[in-house]
């Protein structure tokens, strides 16, 4: 019977610890961890995600500071808003909701976030420091996956991991985090030749491509660890899970696997950022 890597269960368990840590901060300092969220434009899905992050803050006793900017906001105007938050000592974490309107230079805006407040793990500097195993906040989804694998005591050292996807906030940091845990890592993508053959070698398969059920179950070998970081309106992920569940060693369900760990990790890193300012 395969192990279900239950992100919902772990996130609920983690929130109890978060409440305790926030309570200690409040009692000892009188201050409260604050996560600032920046939403540019009127994308309904983005607005929903920001609301979910605000709700998560509320559940553990944190505060959220919501910054809402119009669709026509320029790159320079957005960076000005980010700089205000960088300089606000009461703000411990800054999240710029992705995606921003196309006319904005998103990478430039991400990289204007103070690395010490980059609790979403999106800056180039944070990625570099994490890759070099220096202190930095990790990208939330891959770090959430690492926390899930650790919770279920999944052995990583010496294993061959195949990451399908190379985005700057998921595929690439995922590969570096696995490499730092002594996995041998192959990164595949849309231009990879013989993709099914590469996946079939893997002890650990990470689906992070963003295409519904693109990765077929019969490409995955028996007793593999299967992690699906995708979620689509069809209520499925990037992996054809139903045909591999009975053969794999462990898997993340969709929904309820990777998804809950993303916001949970954002909250964790905001608390850590606040704790760091109090030392």
Coordinates of C-alpha atoms in Angstrom, one line a residue:
X1 CA 0.0 0.0 0.0
X2 CA 1.5 3.4 -1.1
X3 CA 2.1 6.1 1.5
X4 CA -0.1 9.1 1.0
X5 CA 2.0 12.2 1.4
X6 CA -0.8 14.3 3.0
X7 CA 0.0 18.0 2.7
X8 CA -3.4 19.0 4.2
X9 CA -2.7 17.0 7.4
X10 CA 0.9 18.3 7.7
X11 CA -0.2 21.9 7.2
X12 CA -2.9 21.6 9.9
X13 CA -0.4 20.1 12.3
X14 CA 2.1 22.8 11.5
X15 CA -0.4 25.6 12.1
X16 CA -0.7 24.5 15.8
X17 CA 3.1 25.1 16.1
X18 CA 2.8 28.4 14.3
X19 CA 0.1 29.6 16.7
X20 CA 2.4 28.8 19.6
X21 CA 5.4 30.6 18.1
X22 CA 3.3 33.7 17.2
X23 CA 1.9 33.8 20.7
X24 CA 5.4 33.7 22.2
X25 CA 6.5 36.6 19.9
X26 CA 3.4 38.7 21.0
X27 CA 3.9 38.0 24.7
X28 CA 7.6 38.6 24.7
X29 CA 7.8 41.6 22.4
X30 CA 4.3 43.0 21.9
X31 CA 4.8 42.8 18.1
X32 CA 3.0 40.6 15.6
X33 CA 4.4 39.0 12.5
X34 CA 3.1 40.8 9.4
X35 CA 3.0 39.5 5.8
X36 CA 2.5 42.2 3.2
X37 CA 0.7 41.0 0.0
X38 CA 0.8 43.0 -3.2
X39 CA -1.9 42.4 -5.8
X40 CA -1.6 44.3 -9.1
X41 CA -4.7 44.3 -11.4
X42 CA -7.9 42.4 -11.1
X43 CA -7.1 38.8 -11.9
X44 CA -9.8 36.8 -10.0
X45 CA -7.6 33.8 -9.4
X46 CA -4.8 36.0 -8.0
X47 CA -7.3 37.8 -5.7
X48 CA -8.5 34.4 -4.4
X49 CA -4.9 33.3 -3.7
X50 CA -4.2 36.5 -1.8
X51 CA -7.4 36.1 0.2
X52 CA -6.3 32.5 1.1
X53 CA -2.9 33.8 2.3
X54 CA -4.7 36.5 4.4
X55 CA -6.9 33.8 6.0
X56 CA -3.9 31.6 6.8
X57 CA -2.3 34.6 8.6
X58 CA -5.4 35.1 10.6
X59 CA -5.7 31.5 11.6
X60 CA -2.3 31.6 13.3
X61 CA -2.6 35.0 14.9
X62 CA -0.5 36.9 12.3
X63 CA -1.5 40.1 10.5
X64 CA -1.7 40.6 6.7
X65 CA -1.2 44.0 5.1
X66 CA -2.9 44.1 1.7
X67 CA -1.6 46.4 -1.0
X68 CA -3.9 46.5 -4.1
X69 CA -2.6 48.4 -7.1
X70 CA -4.4 49.2 -10.5
X71 CA -3.8 47.2 -13.7
X72 CA -1.9 50.1 -15.3
X73 CA 0.7 50.3 -12.5
X74 CA 4.2 50.7 -14.0
X75 CA 7.3 48.7 -13.1
X76 CA 8.8 51.8 -11.3
X77 CA 5.6 52.4 -9.4
X78 CA 5.5 48.8 -8.2
X79 CA 9.2 49.0 -7.1
X80 CA 8.4 52.2 -5.2
X81 CA 5.7 50.3 -3.3
X82 CA 8.0 47.4 -2.6
X83 CA 10.7 49.8 -1.3
X84 CA 8.2 51.2 1.2
X85 CA 7.6 47.7 2.5
X86 CA 11.3 47.0 2.6
X87 CA 11.8 50.0 4.8
X88 CA 8.8 49.3 7.1
X89 CA 10.2 47.7 10.2
X90 CA 6.8 46.3 11.1
X91 CA 6.6 44.2 7.9
X92 CA 8.4 40.9 8.1
X93 CA 7.5 39.3 4.8
X94 CA 6.7 40.6 1.3
X95 CA 4.7 38.7 -1.3
X96 CA 4.2 40.0 -4.8
X97 CA 1.4 37.9 -6.3
X98 CA 2.3 36.2 -9.5
X99 CA 1.5 36.9 -12.3
X100 CA 1.6 40.6 -12.6
X101 CA 0.2 42.4 -15.8
X102 CA 2.4 41.7 -18.8
X103 CA 3.7 45.2 -19.2
X104 CA 5.5 45.0 -15.8
X105 CA 9.0 43.6 -15.5
X106 CA 8.2 40.9 -12.9
X107 CA 11.8 39.7 -12.4
X108 CA 13.0 43.3 -11.7
X109 CA 10.2 43.7 -9.2
X110 CA 10.9 40.3 -7.5
X111 CA 14.5 41.2 -7.2
X112 CA 13.7 44.6 -5.6
X113 CA 12.3 42.7 -2.5
X114 CA 14.7 42.7 0.4
X115 CA 16.2 39.2 0.6
X116 CA 15.5 39.2 4.4
X117 CA 11.8 39.7 3.7
X118 CA 11.7 37.4 0.6
X119 CA 9.5 34.9 2.4
X120 CA 8.1 33.6 -0.9
X121 CA 11.6 32.8 -2.1
X122 CA 11.4 34.6 -5.5
X123 CA 14.6 36.7 -5.6
X124 CA 17.6 35.8 -7.7
X125 CA 19.8 36.5 -4.6
X126 CA 17.7 34.2 -2.4
X127 CA 17.9 31.4 -5.1
X128 CA 21.7 31.8 -5.3
X129 CA 22.2 31.7 -1.5
X130 CA 19.8 28.7 -1.2
X131 CA 21.7 26.8 -4.0
X132 CA 25.0 27.5 -2.2
X133 CA 23.5 26.2 1.1
X134 CA 23.6 29.6 2.7
X135 CA 20.8 31.0 4.8
X136 CA 17.9 32.1 2.6
X137 CA 14.2 31.6 2.4
X138 CA 13.2 28.9 -0.1
X139 CA 10.6 29.1 -2.9
X140 CA 7.5 28.1 -1.1
X141 CA 6.2 25.2 -3.2
X142 CA 9.5 23.3 -3.6
X143 CA 10.4 23.9 0.1
X144 CA 6.9 22.8 1.0
X145 CA 7.6 19.6 -0.9
X146 CA 10.9 19.1 0.9
X147 CA 9.1 19.5 4.3
X148 CA 6.5 16.9 3.2
X149 CA 9.2 14.4 2.2
X150 CA 10.9 15.0 5.5
X151 CA 7.7 14.5 7.5
X152 CA 7.1 11.1 5.9
X153 CA 10.8 10.1 6.3
X154 CA 11.3 9.6 2.6
X155 CA 15.0 8.8 2.0
X156 CA 16.6 11.1 -0.5
X157 CA 20.4 10.5 -0.3
X158 CA 21.7 8.7 -3.3
X159 CA 18.3 8.6 -5.1
X160 CA 17.8 9.6 -8.7
X161 CA 15.3 12.4 -8.8
X162 CA 13.8 13.6 -12.1
X163 CA 12.2 17.1 -12.0
X164 CA 9.9 17.8 -15.0
X165 CA 9.7 21.6 -15.3
X166 CA 12.3 24.4 -15.0
X167 CA 10.4 27.5 -13.8
X168 CA 12.4 29.9 -11.6
X169 CA 10.1 29.5 -8.6
X170 CA 9.4 25.7 -8.8
X171 CA 11.5 23.5 -11.1
X172 CA 14.9 25.1 -10.7
X173 CA 14.8 25.6 -6.9
X174 CA 13.3 22.1 -6.5
X175 CA 16.3 20.6 -8.3
X176 CA 18.7 22.6 -6.2
X177 CA 17.0 21.5 -2.9
X178 CA 17.1 17.9 -3.9
X179 CA 20.8 18.2 -5.0
X180 CA 21.6 19.7 -1.6
X181 CA 20.1 16.6 0.0
X182 CA 22.5 14.4 -2.0
X183 CA 20.0 13.3 -4.7
X184 CA 21.3 12.8 -8.2
X185 CA 19.1 15.2 -10.2
X186 CA 17.9 15.3 -13.8
X187 CA 15.9 18.3 -14.9
X188 CA 13.6 17.7 -17.8
X189 CA 11.4 20.1 -19.8
X190 CA 9.3 20.5 -23.0
X191 CA 12.4 20.1 -25.2
X192 CA 13.7 17.0 -23.5
X193 CA 14.2 14.1 -25.9
X194 CA 12.9 10.6 -24.8
X195 CA 11.2 12.1 -21.8
X196 CA 9.4 8.9 -20.9
X197 CA 12.8 7.1 -20.7
X198 CA 14.2 9.7 -18.4
X199 CA 11.2 9.5 -16.1
X200 CA 11.3 5.7 -16.1
X201 CA 14.8 5.8 -14.5
X202 CA 13.7 7.9 -11.5
X203 CA 13.4 6.9 -7.9
X204 CA 11.7 10.2 -7.3
X205 CA 9.4 11.9 -9.9
X206 CA 8.5 15.6 -9.4
X207 CA 5.8 16.8 -11.8
X208 CA 6.1 20.6 -12.2
X209 CA 5.3 21.2 -15.8
X210 CA 1.9 22.9 -15.6
X211 CA 0.1 20.6 -18.2
X212 CA -2.8 18.4 -17.0
X213 CA -1.9 14.7 -16.9
X214 CA 1.0 15.2 -19.2
X215 CA 3.2 12.7 -17.4
X216 CA 1.7 9.2 -18.0
X217 CA 1.6 6.7 -15.2
X218 CA 3.2 4.0 -17.3
X219 CA 6.3 6.1 -17.7
X220 CA 6.9 5.8 -13.9
X221 CA 8.7 2.7 -12.5
X222 CA 7.4 0.6 -9.6
X223 CA 8.1 1.8 -6.1
X224 CA 8.9 5.3 -7.1
X225 CA 8.1 8.4 -5.0
X226 CA 5.6 10.4 -7.0
X227 CA 5.2 14.1 -6.3
X228 CA 2.6 16.1 -8.3
X229 CA 3.1 19.9 -8.0
X230 CA 0.4 20.7 -10.6
X231 CA -3.2 21.7 -10.1
X232 CA -5.7 22.4 -12.9
X233 CA -9.4 23.3 -13.2
X234 CA -10.1 19.7 -14.0
X235 CA -9.1 18.9 -10.4
X236 CA -6.1 16.9 -11.5
X237 CA -2.3 17.5 -11.5
X238 CA 0.5 17.1 -14.0
X239 CA 0.8 13.3 -13.5
X240 CA -1.7 10.6 -14.5
X241 CA -1.9 9.5 -10.8
X242 CA -4.7 6.9 -11.1
X243 CA -2.5 4.5 -13.1
X244 CA 0.5 4.6 -10.7
X245 CA -1.1 4.8 -7.2
X246 CA -1.1 1.0 -6.9
X247 CA 2.5 0.6 -7.9
X248 CA 4.4 3.5 -6.3
X249 CA 5.9 3.7 -2.9
X250 CA 4.4 7.1 -2.0
X251 CA 2.5 9.8 -3.7
X252 CA 1.0 13.3 -3.2
X253 CA -2.8 13.4 -3.8
X254 CA -4.3 16.1 -5.9
X255 CA -5.8 18.1 -4.3
X256 CA -4.5 17.9 -0.7
X257 CA -0.9 17.1 -1.4
X258 CA 1.5 19.8 -2.5
X259 CA -1.0 22.7 -2.6
X260 CA -1.6 23.2 1.2
X261 CA 2.1 23.1 1.8
X262 CA 2.8 26.2 -0.4
X263 CA 0.8 28.7 1.8
X264 CA 1.8 26.9 4.9
X265 CA 5.5 27.4 4.0
X266 CA 4.9 31.1 3.3
X267 CA 3.5 31.5 6.8
X268 CA 6.4 29.5 8.3
X269 CA 9.0 31.7 6.7
X270 CA 7.2 34.9 7.7
X271 CA 7.3 33.8 11.3
X272 CA 11.0 32.9 10.9
X273 CA 11.7 36.3 9.4
X274 CA 10.0 38.0 12.4
X275 CA 11.9 35.8 14.9
X276 CA 15.2 36.7 13.2
X277 CA 14.6 40.4 13.8
X278 CA 14.1 39.8 17.5
X279 CA 17.5 38.0 18.1

